XYZ file of C-alpha atoms in Angstrom:
727
model
C 100.598 105.825 98.465
C 103.162 105.221 95.868
C 104.174 108.094 93.502
C 104.600 107.683 89.633
C 107.244 108.742 87.355
C 105.745 108.266 83.549
C 107.539 109.037 80.619
C 108.161 112.527 80.071
C 110.691 114.722 78.535
C 112.042 118.326 79.177
C 110.816 119.327 75.308
C 107.640 117.368 74.748
C 107.149 117.073 71.185
C 103.079 116.919 71.405
C 103.304 119.643 69.039
C 105.476 120.471 66.049
C 105.951 123.557 63.831
C 103.727 124.337 60.901
C 106.819 123.902 58.565
C 106.758 120.156 59.876
C 103.159 119.493 59.659
C 102.956 120.652 55.926
C 106.173 119.279 55.031
C 105.666 115.878 52.507
C 107.270 112.727 53.619
C 109.509 112.707 50.726
C 112.891 110.807 50.631
C 114.152 114.528 50.126
C 112.887 115.304 53.406
C 113.629 112.345 55.539
C 114.412 113.816 58.719
C 111.297 115.990 59.006
C 109.291 112.862 58.362
C 111.382 111.117 60.962
C 111.040 113.899 63.581
C 107.117 113.716 62.992
C 107.065 109.947 63.525
C 109.002 110.317 66.287
C 106.661 112.950 67.848
C 103.721 110.686 66.978
C 105.013 108.156 68.612
C 105.866 109.865 71.968
C 102.661 111.332 72.225
C 101.046 107.810 71.856
C 103.390 106.729 74.257
C 102.666 109.405 76.735
C 98.804 108.676 76.679
C 99.501 105.144 77.147
C 101.565 105.650 80.143
C 98.771 108.055 81.516
C 96.642 104.925 81.467
C 98.919 102.261 82.262
C 100.264 103.195 85.396
C 97.022 103.670 87.475
C 95.760 100.463 85.399
C 98.490 98.393 86.989
C 98.951 99.884 90.146
C 95.266 99.771 91.389
C 94.531 96.572 89.605
C 97.397 94.922 91.726
C 96.219 96.509 94.986
C 92.394 95.526 94.412
C 93.125 92.278 93.517
C 95.856 91.177 95.442
C 94.112 92.191 98.633
C 90.870 90.397 97.849
C 92.854 87.457 96.614
C 94.486 87.139 100.213
C 91.724 88.057 102.432
C 88.261 87.988 100.824
C 87.501 84.917 102.261
C 89.980 83.744 104.992
C 89.812 80.036 105.978
C 92.280 78.229 108.212
C 94.981 76.125 106.615
C 97.695 74.089 108.454
C 97.271 76.246 111.457
C 99.760 74.899 113.995
C 98.096 73.846 117.111
C 99.812 72.200 120.163
C 97.785 69.549 122.000
C 98.921 68.337 125.563
C 97.656 65.544 128.006
C 97.588 62.057 128.394
C 98.874 60.040 125.261
C 95.483 58.497 124.768
C 93.446 61.830 125.202
C 95.779 63.893 123.336
C 95.939 61.407 120.217
C 91.914 61.166 120.367
C 91.455 64.973 120.148
C 94.267 65.070 117.665
C 92.525 62.391 115.552
C 89.094 64.380 115.999
C 90.454 67.575 115.047
C 92.156 66.351 111.717
C 89.137 63.917 110.903
C 86.906 66.941 111.253
C 89.090 69.594 108.702
C 92.132 68.022 107.613
C 93.496 70.817 105.963
C 92.669 73.297 108.620
C 95.211 72.516 111.579
C 98.592 71.136 111.819
C 98.376 69.186 115.348
C 101.709 68.936 117.308
C 101.302 66.695 120.145
C 103.775 67.730 123.209
C 104.755 66.283 126.446
C 103.230 68.670 129.010
C 101.256 71.993 129.615
C 104.014 74.075 130.270
C 105.616 73.343 126.785
C 102.660 73.906 125.068
C 102.453 77.445 126.931
C 105.684 78.152 125.773
C 105.182 77.419 122.216
C 102.365 79.713 122.047
C 104.580 82.420 123.662
C 107.416 81.764 121.393
C 104.817 81.896 118.375
C 105.688 78.584 117.183
C 102.104 77.699 117.449
C 99.227 79.620 116.596
C 97.493 78.297 119.808
C 97.600 75.211 122.106
C 94.876 73.184 123.956
C 95.806 71.295 127.434
C 93.407 68.251 128.278
C 92.977 67.429 132.075
C 90.366 66.320 134.422
C 87.669 66.299 132.382
C 88.456 69.799 130.867
C 90.375 71.595 128.172
C 91.932 74.890 128.528
C 92.510 76.712 124.980
C 95.486 79.377 125.033
C 95.800 81.767 122.902
C 98.200 84.966 122.270
C 96.347 88.043 121.483
C 99.238 90.112 121.075
C 100.650 87.828 118.277
C 97.240 88.845 116.704
C 93.759 89.293 117.351
C 92.147 87.348 114.325
C 94.611 84.522 114.885
C 93.263 84.199 118.482
C 89.648 84.050 117.320
C 90.350 81.869 114.696
C 91.925 79.272 116.938
C 89.056 79.350 119.444
C 86.877 79.019 116.763
C 88.471 75.998 115.544
C 89.085 74.278 118.985
C 85.876 75.326 121.166
C 83.557 72.977 119.283
C 85.940 69.864 119.369
C 86.089 70.392 123.032
C 82.359 70.984 123.639
C 81.630 68.023 121.517
C 83.974 65.584 123.655
C 81.858 66.653 126.976
C 84.926 68.924 128.438
C 84.636 71.789 130.209
C 85.996 74.720 128.223
C 88.246 77.330 129.922
C 90.516 80.031 127.580
C 93.327 81.986 128.592
C 94.954 84.674 126.586
C 98.899 84.257 127.535
C 99.921 87.701 126.074
C 97.017 90.192 125.917
C 97.162 93.463 124.024
C 97.790 96.411 126.302
C 94.807 99.201 126.792
C 97.136 101.495 124.889
C 96.678 99.514 121.913
C 93.593 97.385 122.369
C 93.220 96.502 118.589
C 96.653 95.632 118.043
C 96.799 98.257 115.028
C 100.051 99.938 116.296
C 102.606 97.612 114.776
C 100.620 97.292 111.861
C 100.166 100.789 110.672
C 103.757 101.350 112.076
C 104.910 98.612 109.632
C 103.149 100.060 106.573
C 104.341 103.465 107.069
C 108.144 102.473 107.121
C 107.379 100.398 104.162
C 106.038 103.749 102.539
C 109.086 105.626 103.792
C 111.629 103.246 102.486
C 110.416 102.788 98.663
C 108.181 106.159 98.034
C 111.063 108.630 98.182
C 113.111 106.537 95.274
C 110.590 107.324 92.656
C 110.101 110.786 93.287
C 114.052 111.205 93.571
C 114.623 109.239 90.233
C 112.230 112.053 88.420
C 113.269 114.890 90.332
C 116.823 114.712 91.247
C 118.428 111.664 89.975
C 121.884 112.881 90.873
C 120.966 111.914 94.504
C 120.763 108.161 93.619
C 124.967 108.034 92.941
C 125.851 105.162 95.365
C 127.902 107.343 97.413
C 125.853 110.012 97.910
C 122.545 107.683 98.259
C 123.688 105.597 100.901
C 124.515 108.060 103.690
C 121.386 109.913 102.846
C 119.446 107.020 103.013
C 120.942 106.467 106.474
C 119.972 109.941 107.614
C 116.681 109.315 106.269
C 116.254 106.207 108.054
C 116.700 107.723 111.398
C 114.465 111.014 110.536
C 111.705 108.705 109.892
C 112.479 106.231 112.859
C 112.289 109.083 115.124
C 108.912 110.699 113.542
C 107.366 106.878 113.433
C 108.321 106.800 117.154
C 107.321 110.342 118.444
C 103.801 109.830 117.011
C 102.769 106.632 118.293
C 104.718 106.883 121.391
C 105.013 109.971 123.158
C 102.202 111.915 121.210
C 99.687 109.090 121.238
C 100.695 106.544 123.645
C 99.980 103.412 121.369
C 103.751 102.135 122.095
C 104.973 102.582 125.562
C 108.526 101.772 126.504
C 111.161 99.525 124.222
C 112.406 103.163 122.757
C 115.825 101.991 121.865
C 114.717 98.932 120.348
C 111.878 100.491 118.361
C 114.008 103.159 116.959
C 116.492 100.414 115.904
C 113.863 98.386 113.982
C 112.549 101.186 112.409
C 115.970 102.676 111.232
C 116.873 98.979 109.830
C 113.252 98.789 108.282
C 113.462 102.195 106.208
C 117.275 101.607 105.581
C 116.695 97.659 103.985
C 113.662 98.914 101.980
C 115.358 101.710 100.765
C 118.498 99.837 99.665
C 116.431 97.122 98.034
C 114.438 99.895 96.151
C 117.522 101.305 95.023
C 118.539 97.926 93.361
C 115.592 97.619 91.733
C 115.559 101.101 90.295
C 118.792 100.508 88.849
C 117.420 97.569 87.157
C 113.865 98.697 86.217
C 114.136 102.690 86.104
C 110.568 104.083 87.033
C 108.800 100.864 86.801
C 110.732 100.181 90.117
C 107.731 101.368 91.861
C 105.522 98.924 90.618
C 107.987 96.155 91.626
C 107.971 98.143 95.278
C 104.504 98.208 95.572
C 103.784 94.309 94.411
C 106.472 93.005 97.230
C 106.051 95.696 99.828
C 102.581 96.341 99.971
C 100.309 94.001 97.622
C 102.020 90.845 98.855
C 104.071 92.391 101.732
C 101.347 93.683 103.903
C 98.825 90.355 103.954
C 102.176 88.250 104.274
C 103.078 90.337 107.127
C 100.836 88.496 109.763
C 99.980 91.942 111.480
C 96.095 92.122 110.301
C 95.175 88.645 109.550
C 96.721 85.321 110.197
C 98.766 84.108 107.272
C 97.544 80.656 107.860
C 94.131 81.716 106.993
C 95.257 82.754 103.409
C 96.155 81.095 100.725
C 99.097 78.942 100.991
C 101.800 81.129 99.368
C 101.599 83.595 101.949
C 103.186 81.661 104.864
C 106.330 81.261 102.501
C 106.037 85.207 101.803
C 105.917 85.749 105.552
C 109.523 83.823 105.855
C 111.494 86.770 103.707
C 109.501 89.810 102.893
C 110.288 93.217 104.644
C 107.051 94.007 105.774
C 106.697 90.676 107.946
C 110.217 90.707 109.300
C 109.584 94.708 110.283
C 106.142 93.711 111.879
C 106.925 90.530 113.523
C 110.059 92.175 115.035
C 107.954 94.884 116.574
C 105.842 92.503 117.698
C 108.417 90.395 119.354
C 110.165 93.615 121.225
C 106.529 95.183 122.488
C 104.636 92.158 123.195
C 106.984 89.051 123.536
C 110.383 90.247 125.612
C 112.293 90.250 122.094
C 111.799 86.469 121.821
C 112.126 85.880 117.874
C 113.001 89.093 116.864
C 116.704 88.146 115.704
C 115.507 86.027 112.818
C 113.355 88.374 111.586
C 115.869 91.432 111.919
C 118.519 89.150 110.201
C 115.997 88.954 107.105
C 116.637 92.852 106.832
C 120.317 93.103 107.256
C 120.905 90.455 104.796
C 118.416 92.305 102.381
C 120.253 95.506 102.845
C 123.606 94.054 102.524
C 122.738 91.671 99.339
C 120.868 94.741 97.853
C 123.715 97.291 98.336
C 126.316 94.797 96.962
C 124.237 94.041 94.005
C 123.914 97.744 93.069
C 127.580 98.143 93.277
C 127.897 95.334 90.904
C 125.471 96.458 88.414
C 126.817 100.248 88.701
C 130.418 98.990 87.920
C 129.098 96.858 84.814
C 127.740 99.825 83.485
C 130.373 101.916 83.856
C 132.660 99.481 81.907
C 130.037 99.110 79.344
C 129.706 103.010 78.938
C 132.011 104.959 80.746
C 131.024 108.351 79.301
C 127.224 108.067 79.874
C 125.137 110.885 79.816
C 123.900 112.717 83.215
C 120.268 110.946 84.067
C 117.459 112.841 82.780
C 115.054 114.722 84.571
C 111.378 114.166 83.930
C 109.874 116.113 86.577
C 110.892 119.611 86.950
C 109.228 120.183 90.206
C 106.523 118.486 92.488
C 104.586 121.615 92.893
C 103.540 122.126 89.290
C 105.289 125.360 88.762
C 108.895 126.073 87.169
C 111.736 124.074 88.537
C 113.099 125.715 91.857
C 116.383 127.301 91.275
C 117.655 126.564 94.954
C 118.515 123.015 95.360
C 117.844 123.466 99.021
C 113.923 124.014 97.943
C 113.965 121.126 95.778
C 115.233 118.677 98.342
C 113.091 119.605 101.061
C 110.158 119.598 99.144
C 111.282 115.585 97.928
C 111.717 114.961 101.840
C 108.645 116.714 102.849
C 106.409 115.052 100.679
C 107.103 111.223 102.051
C 107.027 112.884 105.941
C 103.933 114.317 105.429
C 102.414 110.831 104.042
C 103.761 108.950 107.048
C 102.668 111.525 109.502
C 99.342 111.805 108.046
C 98.658 107.937 108.025
C 99.528 107.227 111.366
C 97.680 110.336 113.110
C 94.540 109.795 110.790
C 94.063 106.199 110.561
C 95.927 104.885 113.536
C 94.584 107.841 115.582
C 90.814 106.679 114.478
C 91.355 103.173 115.233
C 93.957 101.981 118.121
C 91.314 102.154 120.846
C 88.117 100.942 119.567
C 85.474 101.507 122.332
C 81.732 101.629 121.787
C 80.582 105.435 121.788
C 76.858 105.944 121.722
C 76.395 102.739 119.438
C 72.470 102.938 118.832
C 70.733 99.397 120.151
C 67.014 98.845 120.188
C 65.336 97.425 123.716
C 62.648 95.344 122.813
C 59.818 94.700 125.643
C 56.562 93.381 125.991
C 55.348 96.596 126.506
C 57.159 100.157 126.009
C 57.044 100.614 129.711
C 58.962 97.188 130.156
C 61.785 98.110 127.564
C 62.184 101.771 129.337
C 62.876 100.189 132.625
C 65.256 97.773 130.873
C 66.961 100.994 129.094
C 67.200 102.841 132.657
C 68.858 99.450 134.084
C 71.227 99.109 131.213
C 72.214 102.592 131.350
C 73.679 102.846 134.609
C 76.054 99.973 134.082
C 76.916 101.186 130.348
C 76.758 104.652 130.145
C 78.232 106.411 127.219
C 78.765 102.634 125.477
C 75.173 102.394 123.587
C 72.475 104.854 122.657
C 69.651 102.386 123.900
C 66.106 103.175 122.379
C 62.912 101.229 123.852
C 60.344 99.472 121.440
C 57.558 97.362 121.860
C 57.661 95.354 118.782
C 60.119 92.931 117.619
C 59.261 93.224 113.949
C 60.023 97.023 114.144
C 63.199 96.307 115.847
C 64.111 93.846 113.040
C 63.034 96.380 110.463
C 65.322 99.260 112.011
C 68.268 96.583 112.069
C 67.734 95.665 108.520
C 67.625 99.696 107.769
C 70.816 100.252 109.814
C 68.943 102.798 112.085
C 70.537 100.789 114.947
C 73.194 98.308 115.156
C 71.305 95.758 116.978
C 68.108 95.064 118.592
C 67.719 93.117 122.148
C 64.514 91.354 122.414
C 63.559 90.610 126.280
C 61.840 87.420 127.082
C 58.265 87.407 127.271
C 55.336 84.744 128.022
C 55.247 83.448 124.365
C 59.210 83.475 123.853
C 61.356 82.697 127.308
C 64.432 83.392 125.669
C 66.171 86.748 124.999
C 66.806 87.430 121.163
C 69.776 89.360 120.046
C 69.164 90.638 116.589
C 72.137 91.826 114.504
C 73.292 92.762 110.786
C 76.490 91.461 109.796
C 76.709 92.900 106.403
C 76.453 96.222 108.228
C 79.791 95.726 109.826
C 81.368 92.855 111.393
C 83.074 94.967 114.318
C 79.479 96.440 115.603
C 78.230 92.908 115.325
C 81.011 91.383 117.584
C 80.730 94.238 120.278
C 76.885 93.634 120.603
C 77.397 90.215 120.497
C 80.265 90.137 123.455
C 78.065 92.680 125.590
C 74.943 91.420 125.371
C 75.692 87.674 125.856
C 77.463 89.259 129.012
C 73.869 90.719 130.145
C 72.071 87.646 129.228
C 74.308 85.646 131.539
C 74.504 88.042 134.248
C 70.480 87.850 134.283
C 70.447 84.236 133.890
C 68.909 84.143 130.553
C 69.662 82.050 127.601
C 70.250 83.980 124.395
C 69.602 83.506 120.949
C 70.908 85.391 117.956
C 69.606 86.191 114.678
C 71.630 87.503 112.052
C 68.987 89.398 109.433
C 71.781 90.087 106.843
C 74.744 87.630 107.024
C 77.813 88.119 104.746
C 77.946 85.909 101.952
C 80.375 82.816 102.234
C 82.900 84.489 99.396
C 83.244 87.611 101.680
C 83.084 86.401 105.028
C 84.998 89.207 106.292
C 83.338 91.913 104.320
C 86.639 92.795 102.665
C 85.037 93.346 99.178
C 83.009 96.551 100.051
C 86.255 98.325 101.405
C 88.740 97.237 98.812
C 86.065 97.802 95.862
C 85.748 101.120 97.394
C 89.333 101.975 97.497
C 89.821 100.801 93.994
C 87.078 103.412 92.847
C 88.813 106.106 94.721
C 92.352 105.547 93.857
C 91.251 104.978 90.161
C 89.722 108.678 90.585
C 92.628 110.415 91.837
C 95.469 108.608 89.921
C 94.342 109.160 86.579
C 94.722 112.671 87.324
C 97.822 112.847 88.926
C 99.384 110.562 86.477
C 97.798 112.219 83.173
C 99.263 115.739 84.357
C 102.691 114.269 84.624
C 102.751 111.831 81.864
C 100.747 113.985 79.147
C 100.288 117.739 80.147
C 98.584 118.272 77.108
C 95.616 116.119 78.539
C 94.980 118.708 81.104
C 92.413 121.174 79.616
C 88.964 120.570 80.542
C 87.968 120.021 76.954
C 90.333 116.817 76.696
C 90.299 115.731 80.132
C 86.516 115.643 80.552
C 85.995 112.757 77.712
C 89.267 111.118 79.026
C 88.208 110.950 82.188
C 84.557 109.649 81.549
C 86.104 106.551 79.194
C 88.400 105.974 81.946
C 85.739 105.932 84.669
C 83.614 103.678 82.324
C 86.037 101.046 81.697
C 87.757 101.058 84.973
C 84.863 100.367 86.789
C 83.926 97.437 84.721
C 87.465 96.192 85.049
C 87.347 96.385 88.692
C 84.020 94.488 88.787
C 85.749 91.727 86.956
C 88.585 91.453 89.019
C 86.433 91.181 92.138
C 83.732 89.043 90.802
C 85.238 86.891 87.951
C 89.175 86.569 89.111
C 88.776 86.747 92.784
C 85.476 85.631 93.472
C 84.744 87.899 96.167
C 81.358 89.311 94.896
C 78.707 87.569 93.096
C 76.999 89.512 90.220
C 75.107 93.080 90.747
C 77.351 93.977 87.438
C 75.130 96.987 86.371
C 74.540 98.707 89.613
C 78.172 98.375 90.561
C 79.431 99.529 87.571
C 77.204 102.442 87.151
C 77.796 103.417 90.746
C 81.548 102.926 90.323
C 81.859 105.143 87.089
C 80.213 107.983 88.956
C 82.670 107.999 91.822
C 85.462 107.415 90.048
C 84.680 110.402 87.879
C 83.644 112.599 90.550
C 86.992 112.088 92.530
C 88.653 112.828 89.376
C 87.362 116.077 89.306
C 88.009 116.682 92.977
C 91.842 115.840 92.359
C 91.894 118.087 89.221
C 90.968 121.101 91.797
C 94.599 120.588 93.837
C 96.410 119.427 90.980
C 95.535 122.505 89.173
C 96.686 124.565 92.420
C 99.867 122.623 93.548
C 100.949 120.015 90.768
C 101.785 116.453 92.061
C 101.465 117.762 95.656
C 97.809 117.196 95.278
C 98.374 113.789 96.344
C 98.848 114.825 99.952
C 95.447 116.699 100.463
C 93.802 114.394 97.951
C 94.861 111.239 99.774
C 94.504 112.740 103.202
C 90.874 113.439 102.806
C 89.798 110.761 100.286
C 91.638 107.856 102.056
C 93.379 108.599 105.551
C 90.421 110.335 106.869
C 87.855 108.316 104.242
C 88.468 104.965 105.788
C 88.062 105.151 108.987
C 85.031 107.285 108.419
C 83.572 104.596 106.059
C 82.743 101.988 108.753
C 84.328 99.586 106.314
C 87.375 98.441 108.734
C 85.440 99.421 111.963
C 82.484 100.834 113.018
C 82.144 104.645 113.222
C 80.501 104.050 116.525
C 83.834 102.765 117.804
C 85.969 105.858 116.373
C 85.742 109.287 117.546
C 82.736 111.088 117.099
C 84.020 113.276 114.549
C 84.167 110.599 111.666
C 80.291 110.027 112.197
C 80.476 113.930 110.848
C 82.787 112.631 108.204
C 80.603 109.376 107.211
C 77.926 111.656 106.239
C 79.713 113.854 103.526
C 83.090 112.014 102.410
C 83.156 110.047 99.016
C 84.989 107.049 100.535
C 81.784 106.465 102.809
C 79.631 106.969 100.061
C 81.049 104.320 97.897
C 81.400 101.850 100.737
C 77.634 102.288 101.918
C 76.552 102.241 98.093
C 78.480 98.879 97.863
C 76.747 97.608 101.076
C 73.342 98.477 100.150
C 73.636 96.930 96.199
C 75.136 93.793 97.447
C 73.120 92.829 100.778
C 70.018 95.301 100.761
C 68.637 95.576 97.285
C 70.016 99.050 96.776
C 67.794 100.763 99.241
C 70.245 103.999 100.126
C 72.359 104.107 96.586
C 70.368 107.410 95.680
C 71.125 108.992 98.504
C 75.212 108.178 98.302
C 75.094 108.934 94.868
C 74.061 112.693 95.491
C 77.088 113.100 97.854
C 79.187 111.937 95.097
C 77.569 113.666 92.593
C 77.889 117.019 94.670
C 81.604 116.718 95.321
C 81.920 115.860 91.196
C 79.775 119.091 90.395
C 81.421 121.632 92.531
C 84.827 120.430 92.296
C 84.139 120.661 88.250
C 82.870 124.249 88.871
C 86.149 125.108 90.728
C 88.126 123.688 87.923
C 86.395 125.723 85.405
C 86.842 128.885 87.409
C 90.552 128.012 88.168
C 91.009 127.411 84.106
C 89.446 130.801 83.417
C 91.858 132.618 85.852
C 94.964 130.730 84.994
C 94.778 128.636 81.614
C 96.431 125.023 82.548
C 99.861 124.439 80.835
C 99.953 121.866 78.244
C 103.956 121.330 78.142
C 106.174 120.184 80.781
C 108.540 122.638 82.680
C 112.109 122.057 81.516
C 115.019 122.000 84.214
C 116.204 125.601 83.633
C 112.749 126.976 84.773
C 111.312 128.500 81.504
C 108.550 127.596 79.745
C 108.715 124.835 77.239
C 108.378 126.209 73.576
C 107.106 123.846 70.703
C 110.204 121.796 70.046
C 111.413 121.638 66.507
C 112.724 118.249 65.652
C 115.754 117.293 67.582
C 118.021 114.653 67.560
C 117.773 111.403 69.290
C 118.786 111.839 72.817
C 121.609 110.082 74.572
C 119.734 107.799 77.151
C 121.663 106.876 80.509
C 121.397 103.243 81.053
C 121.692 103.173 84.492
C 118.702 105.576 85.237
C 116.460 105.364 82.295
C 112.874 106.866 81.695
C 110.914 104.127 79.717
């Protein structure tokens, strides 16, 4: 998560002396009047920064991710077709006529060439036609979602032409990374490690950004992060196996390149560079990386961005080395090399130009005295260690908590009902299935299909398998897509195999399908993330940008107004601008406002205790643990059991389940989740009140020399450093 460096000064002029306040603004007392005017303007500016930075960052993230991924549809997905000229041409014509915008057909001369194109990732998939059959080739290691999309595109056409369908995965994912999440989370962690420290350093220790000092520091930092990422995903978790030197090299180059570009952005944008970095590295970069979802299923901008953004270059390089013997890595690594060299040269040029224009520039202004909320450390060593610890902890938590929860998705006691004509028949079926699937499912015997359908709709069970009967000779599988796509995919696959093994025809029935505008269920997760982020960022940014807002008598109305207003804005983004949801304004607005307010109170507890370092425990609990525990990205029955316990108590799961309930289930469980959020908010508010009684909150920034800031008398205008200026 990115850090924000809002406007601040060593002696904030939020208060002025009594003489200043009483002095008439006459011509004879012009300096006093000017000082009052400057103080008022800065006070307004601080409050603007308090709201503006969280608004921009959260809006960008939620809007950007939803726009890219809420309804993936194939666009010009490259497909190779081999076979006789007549066969291949006829198949290509049928594909393009069925959906001309979905595929980009490439006719090739042989099956071997088609296979090689898939392995080289020059095409997303291939189909080889021969002897009345068709073989569809995919590469799971190039993207699990891409493979399923290719199969979904090609299989209907193959079957429509009366051909026998065979599928083959030419590059399956290893058992150590069954979901293909290793490279994706490594890439995200490397992006964070590359751009996050710059905003911290700019605010707290800008002397480190001098070019000759920064470049060797960045090289060492990149080596440290590379070693950390490899150690966590390799020896500790076992997600990545082998390729040690190549993985370390790619990780180092990635962090160095991103840090170099962020240094350049910092030179030209100052503290606003964090927004530019977040936009290109995360908001646009993560979807364009092709790691979580194929870029050929996103709007047309993303395949273009995939060609030059660092997240795509890093992810594809790691993927090439880990799964494709390094094929194709060279061009992606060159993107990182060119980006790093160009950024450093441009930075040197800007520095030279600024020195020429202003050779006696004042030292950069320090805007955040300390990260821990107290006076500025007298020891540089302690200050620098704190600066390094912050992003190191973020990267470590992301990899261990999120990747650790989801990299081996295997059903564990997933609740499924088995329905028979009688309870005895259902119990016999349960006993037989338990022998072959012990530990995967928690099977319950029922004798009523209607009761089973009700339990599936209420999310008591994930699915229900209705055995054939005299009245209905086919087996029926009842699922609930809106409750979670990953769980639905698992039960569909497993019980299709069960039916095939028993030579029974299987019919599936989805009791709550996802809406077409949210075909992947992403709206639920990203809207909830927006609520959570809005809650903790208003506290963290506000404490730095405007310390005068920290006392509860001021903080409560500010946070309440923010929660009400921003909840409405997020709905507008998701519904009006993106179209990922449809309606339900009043319910989503109300629950969102409660969620934002309660998360803000929880964040305030840690902000009171450890200042800006509160970001670490807050994000760790609310996001890095909360997202896996929410069941939004992956079913909690496919993660370690610990996350099922967290699902019942954390705010993020409560937010996700509230949105699901409102959008798809008539609001049936909203009140229980509001209770969860309310408990977090009420307890946190009480703790903040106790802390404030013991230690009243400061309302002024700590100055650089470590002594509390006294109310400032009108001061002369400070000389601004144009190289590292805080707006």
